[in-house]
Amino acid sequence: MARISFPKDFVWGTATASYQIEGAYDEDGRGLSIWDTFARTPGKVVNGDTGDVACDSYHRYEEDIALLKQLGVKSYRFSIAWPRIFPQGTGEVNEKGLDYYRRVIDGLIAAGIEPAVTLYHWDLPQALQDKGGWDNRETIDAFLAYAEIVFKAFGDKVKSWITFNETWCVSFLSNFIGVHAPGHTDLQLATNVAHHCLVAHGRAVQLYRSLNLPGQIGTTHNLSWSEPYTTRPEDVEAARRSRAWGNEWFLEPTLKGSYPQFMVEWFRGKGIEVPILEGDMETIGQPIDFIGVNFYTGGYTRYKKDSGLFDSEDVQVGFDQTFIGWNVYPEALYKVLSWLHEEYGDIPIYITENGACTDDHVAEDGGVHDAQRVDYYRKHFIQCQRLIDSGVPLKGYYAWSLLDNFEWAEGYAKRFGIVHTDYETLERTPKDSYYFIQKVISEGGFDV
Ligand SMILES: OC[C@H]1NNC[C@@H](O)[C@@H]1O
């Protein structure tokens, strides 16, 4: 029997996001976000679901904190909704919005749980989108004004800040592939959005440093792992391009202050240019205290002429898949974080999201027996220990998600929570995966 064990100071947590759990979309002065608009657009979200109510965490946050305390986590990652702070994106601050997050932060600290705050987890104020959104460089200044208000309001109590969640999703998934808000399908626009979000990240880091606050700041990118299906050079290169779109395109500017040249050339060949202004790359490459990595899946990619953006296609080989159709490939977590460490050095890494979508329901005995999710976590925890043992500076792990919640274009049809949410009664029911993680945390590991 082998033992998987974690350092005593390893930070265990869970993660959520404002639009996905809060509800109260029009309460206490909250302004509309692009997701309120997008979810109301027919055909964009499964079953026409919206975040109007979600998990009602705006009113039930104390229940959530009690679940976190019982779980035994050291930290809770959640996001602040910009439209609660600036309903119109800029201008007058909504004090009731600040009051809500003050209640959440104070409640977490009283429960002995460190708040880790994401500034931007996709709910851009609609009023800013009406002026071009992230394609408009002026949105960067609006973001800085928002960041300054929340840094000053909570910077003495919140010691971990994440500027953006998954800039690839904010830019390419939402403005080129188009399945997330605001739903554009324009590659140059998406490239502009990606760049402006990266500049906004760097400016927020500079602002945070200037305020001399007692905490750490980083950002979170969603990394995946596309491996070449064969050793043929064309497959190797196709997989490299596919991987780089999500990985190097964001990590290299953030951690080295430059875009990966081979990808700049590839996009230039398609008539796409990055709207870099003087000083942008130095701003983006501001030193940060940690890098957050969201990881879910990986797979194989091969060359296919004139297919997609990168003359590539994914190859569906014999992976088990979760209910959302993503491969279960735990070793890819080891591979991608080992690569990140080799490529970018000893920057501390937090897995800021990892988890599985399974088709859950409350059983006759009142429990939720999500065996596939328990198995997913078990296998990914084993990779976390491999990483730590191999010298990768993996400092913590946040399970996505605490609660079943609004899964964007999939609405409530897809569940990632370790706690089941009944969307009629809003009752929370811990799943078997919750009790598995609770045990791992309390015992510092598990036997395999
Ligand atoms: O798809 C699962 C999660 N992925 N990362 C961003 C989160 O908001 C999603 O719910």
mmCIF file of N, CA and C in Angstrom, residues 344-397:
data_model
loop_
_atom_site.group_PDB
_atom_site.id
_atom_site.type_symbol
_atom_site.label_atom_id
_atom_site.label_comp_id
_atom_site.label_asym_id
_atom_site.label_seq_id
_atom_site.Cartn_x
_atom_site.Cartn_y
_atom_site.Cartn_z
ATOM 1 N N TYR A 344 9.421 28.152 -17.383
ATOM 2 C CA TYR A 344 9.279 29.480 -16.766
ATOM 3 C C TYR A 344 9.905 29.597 -15.391
ATOM 4 N N GLY A 345 10.561 28.516 -14.931
ATOM 5 C CA GLY A 345 11.295 28.635 -13.668
ATOM 6 C C GLY A 345 10.444 28.401 -12.440
ATOM 7 N N ASP A 346 10.973 28.899 -11.305
ATOM 8 C CA ASP A 346 10.418 28.518 -10.003
ATOM 9 C C ASP A 346 9.270 29.382 -9.525
ATOM 10 N N ILE A 347 8.510 29.946 -10.418
ATOM 11 C CA ILE A 347 7.368 30.731 -9.937
ATOM 12 C C ILE A 347 6.379 29.806 -9.227
ATOM 13 N N PRO A 348 5.942 30.173 -8.020
ATOM 14 C CA PRO A 348 4.977 29.319 -7.310
ATOM 15 C C PRO A 348 3.708 29.100 -8.136
ATOM 16 N N ILE A 349 3.210 27.866 -8.081
ATOM 17 C CA ILE A 349 2.039 27.481 -8.868
ATOM 18 C C ILE A 349 0.914 27.081 -7.921
ATOM 19 N N TYR A 350 -0.286 27.590 -8.195
ATOM 20 C CA TYR A 350 -1.498 27.084 -7.525
ATOM 21 C C TYR A 350 -2.403 26.507 -8.604
ATOM 22 N N ILE A 351 -2.888 25.304 -8.387
ATOM 23 C CA ILE A 351 -3.950 24.801 -9.261
ATOM 24 C C ILE A 351 -5.223 25.478 -8.780
ATOM 25 N N THR A 352 -5.671 26.473 -9.521
ATOM 26 C CA THR A 352 -6.782 27.298 -9.045
ATOM 27 C C THR A 352 -8.148 26.745 -9.447
ATOM 28 N N GLU A 353 -8.110 25.728 -10.340
ATOM 29 C CA GLU A 353 -9.314 24.951 -10.663
ATOM 30 C C GLU A 353 -8.923 23.578 -11.192
ATOM 31 N N ASN A 354 -9.604 22.564 -10.719
ATOM 32 C CA ASN A 354 -9.510 21.221 -11.283
ATOM 33 C C ASN A 354 -10.747 20.488 -10.786
ATOM 34 N N GLY A 355 -11.393 19.711 -11.662
ATOM 35 C CA GLY A 355 -12.578 18.990 -11.224
ATOM 36 C C GLY A 355 -13.244 18.300 -12.389
ATOM 37 N N ALA A 356 -14.343 17.651 -12.118
ATOM 38 C CA ALA A 356 -15.019 16.837 -13.130
ATOM 39 C C ALA A 356 -16.516 17.105 -13.141
ATOM 40 N N CYS A 357 -17.055 17.000 -14.352
ATOM 41 C CA CYS A 357 -18.506 17.100 -14.532
ATOM 42 C C CYS A 357 -19.076 15.686 -14.576
ATOM 43 N N THR A 358 -19.979 15.395 -13.667
ATOM 44 C CA THR A 358 -20.612 14.070 -13.714
ATOM 45 C C THR A 358 -22.124 14.247 -13.591
ATOM 46 N N ASP A 359 -22.853 13.212 -13.987
ATOM 47 C CA ASP A 359 -24.320 13.304 -14.039
ATOM 48 C C ASP A 359 -24.889 12.887 -12.691
ATOM 49 N N ASP A 360 -24.990 13.870 -11.780
ATOM 50 C CA ASP A 360 -25.289 13.569 -10.374
ATOM 51 C C ASP A 360 -26.771 13.701 -10.053
ATOM 52 N N HIS A 361 -27.210 12.945 -9.070
ATOM 53 C CA HIS A 361 -28.538 13.158 -8.500
ATOM 54 C C HIS A 361 -28.525 12.672 -7.061
ATOM 55 N N VAL A 362 -29.485 13.150 -6.285
ATOM 56 C CA VAL A 362 -29.592 12.735 -4.881
ATOM 57 C C VAL A 362 -30.258 11.354 -4.852
ATOM 58 N N ALA A 363 -29.566 10.393 -4.207
ATOM 59 C CA ALA A 363 -30.058 9.003 -4.205
ATOM 60 C C ALA A 363 -31.116 8.794 -3.120
ATOM 61 N N GLU A 364 -31.721 7.615 -3.150
ATOM 62 C CA GLU A 364 -32.761 7.256 -2.169
ATOM 63 C C GLU A 364 -32.275 7.487 -0.731
ATOM 64 N N ASP A 365 -30.973 7.185 -0.516
ATOM 65 C CA ASP A 365 -30.442 7.293 0.862
ATOM 66 C C ASP A 365 -30.072 8.734 1.214
ATOM 67 N N GLY A 366 -30.383 9.680 0.316
ATOM 68 C CA GLY A 366 -30.133 11.101 0.619
ATOM 69 C C GLY A 366 -28.731 11.541 0.270
ATOM 70 N N GLY A 367 -27.877 10.570 -0.164
ATOM 71 C CA GLY A 367 -26.513 10.943 -0.535
ATOM 72 C C GLY A 367 -26.403 11.185 -2.036
ATOM 73 N N VAL A 368 -25.223 11.679 -2.463
ATOM 74 C CA VAL A 368 -24.945 11.858 -3.895
ATOM 75 C C VAL A 368 -23.656 11.084 -4.160
ATOM 76 N N HIS A 369 -23.798 9.958 -4.850
ATOM 77 C CA HIS A 369 -22.679 9.017 -4.945
ATOM 78 C C HIS A 369 -21.948 9.212 -6.271
ATOM 79 N N ASP A 370 -21.096 10.230 -6.292
ATOM 80 C CA ASP A 370 -20.406 10.631 -7.530
ATOM 81 C C ASP A 370 -19.042 9.935 -7.631
ATOM 82 N N ALA A 371 -19.101 8.624 -7.827
ATOM 83 C CA ALA A 371 -17.893 7.785 -7.815
ATOM 84 C C ALA A 371 -16.882 8.226 -8.880
ATOM 85 N N GLN A 372 -17.372 8.622 -10.078
ATOM 86 C CA GLN A 372 -16.421 9.021 -11.118
ATOM 87 C C GLN A 372 -15.676 10.295 -10.706
ATOM 88 N N ARG A 373 -16.366 11.190 -10.010
ATOM 89 C CA ARG A 373 -15.682 12.413 -9.589
ATOM 90 C C ARG A 373 -14.655 12.096 -8.493
ATOM 91 N N VAL A 374 -15.000 11.211 -7.570
ATOM 92 C CA VAL A 374 -14.030 10.798 -6.541
ATOM 93 C C VAL A 374 -12.795 10.206 -7.215
ATOM 94 N N ASP A 375 -13.019 9.355 -8.209
ATOM 95 C CA ASP A 375 -11.898 8.722 -8.917
ATOM 96 C C ASP A 375 -11.057 9.770 -9.648
ATOM 97 N N TYR A 376 -11.742 10.769 -10.242
ATOM 98 C CA TYR A 376 -11.029 11.851 -10.957
ATOM 99 C C TYR A 376 -10.127 12.593 -9.977
ATOM 100 N N TYR A 377 -10.695 12.947 -8.812
ATOM 101 C CA TYR A 377 -9.880 13.694 -7.841
ATOM 102 C C TYR A 377 -8.726 12.837 -7.330
ATOM 103 N N ARG A 378 -9.011 11.600 -7.048
ATOM 104 C CA ARG A 378 -7.959 10.707 -6.522
ATOM 105 C C ARG A 378 -6.786 10.667 -7.512
ATOM 106 N N LYS A 379 -7.103 10.482 -8.771
ATOM 107 C CA LYS A 379 -6.048 10.361 -9.796
ATOM 108 C C LYS A 379 -5.283 11.680 -9.971
ATOM 109 N N HIS A 380 -5.975 12.806 -9.860
ATOM 110 C CA HIS A 380 -5.284 14.090 -10.038
ATOM 111 C C HIS A 380 -4.495 14.469 -8.795
ATOM 112 N N PHE A 381 -4.943 14.048 -7.634
ATOM 113 C CA PHE A 381 -4.153 14.281 -6.415
ATOM 114 C C PHE A 381 -2.836 13.501 -6.474
ATOM 115 N N ILE A 382 -2.890 12.300 -7.037
ATOM 116 C CA ILE A 382 -1.658 11.501 -7.193
ATOM 117 C C ILE A 382 -0.656 12.256 -8.062
ATOM 118 N N GLN A 383 -1.158 12.897 -9.128
ATOM 119 C CA GLN A 383 -0.268 13.687 -9.998
ATOM 120 C C GLN A 383 0.267 14.912 -9.260
ATOM 121 N N CYS A 384 -0.536 15.476 -8.388
ATOM 122 C CA CYS A 384 -0.061 16.630 -7.593
ATOM 123 C C CYS A 384 1.110 16.216 -6.720
ATOM 124 N N GLN A 385 1.009 15.049 -6.116
ATOM 125 C CA GLN A 385 2.129 14.624 -5.268
ATOM 126 C C GLN A 385 3.362 14.330 -6.128
ATOM 127 N N ARG A 386 3.152 13.733 -7.305
ATOM 128 C CA ARG A 386 4.294 13.490 -8.220
ATOM 129 C C ARG A 386 4.995 14.808 -8.521
ATOM 130 N N LEU A 387 4.204 15.838 -8.751
ATOM 131 C CA LEU A 387 4.771 17.155 -9.095
ATOM 132 C C LEU A 387 5.590 17.702 -7.924
ATOM 133 N N ILE A 388 5.006 17.634 -6.729
ATOM 134 C CA ILE A 388 5.710 18.148 -5.542
ATOM 135 C C ILE A 388 7.007 17.358 -5.328
ATOM 136 N N ASP A 389 6.898 16.041 -5.452
ATOM 137 C CA ASP A 389 8.087 15.190 -5.257
ATOM 138 C C ASP A 389 9.161 15.473 -6.303
ATOM 139 N N SER A 390 8.747 15.952 -7.497
ATOM 140 C CA SER A 390 9.751 16.188 -8.550
ATOM 141 C C SER A 390 10.305 17.622 -8.476
ATOM 142 N N GLY A 391 9.886 18.374 -7.442
ATOM 143 C CA GLY A 391 10.470 19.705 -7.240
ATOM 144 C C GLY A 391 9.709 20.844 -7.879
ATOM 145 N N VAL A 392 8.538 20.540 -8.449
ATOM 146 C CA VAL A 392 7.711 21.630 -8.996
ATOM 147 C C VAL A 392 7.077 22.392 -7.824
ATOM 148 N N PRO A 393 7.182 23.710 -7.811
ATOM 149 C CA PRO A 393 6.693 24.487 -6.658
ATOM 150 C C PRO A 393 5.170 24.640 -6.647
ATOM 151 N N LEU A 394 4.503 23.471 -6.511
ATOM 152 C CA LEU A 394 3.037 23.456 -6.443
ATOM 153 C C LEU A 394 2.620 23.743 -5.002
ATOM 154 N N LYS A 395 1.972 24.864 -4.775
ATOM 155 C CA LYS A 395 1.712 25.349 -3.412
ATOM 156 C C LYS A 395 0.292 25.099 -2.927
ATOM 157 N N GLY A 396 -0.604 24.820 -3.866
ATOM 158 C CA GLY A 396 -1.985 24.642 -3.421
ATOM 159 C C GLY A 396 -2.877 24.136 -4.538
ATOM 160 N N TYR A 397 -4.108 23.806 -4.124
ATOM 161 C CA TYR A 397 -5.051 23.165 -5.053
ATOM 162 C C TYR A 397 -6.473 23.570 -4.678
#
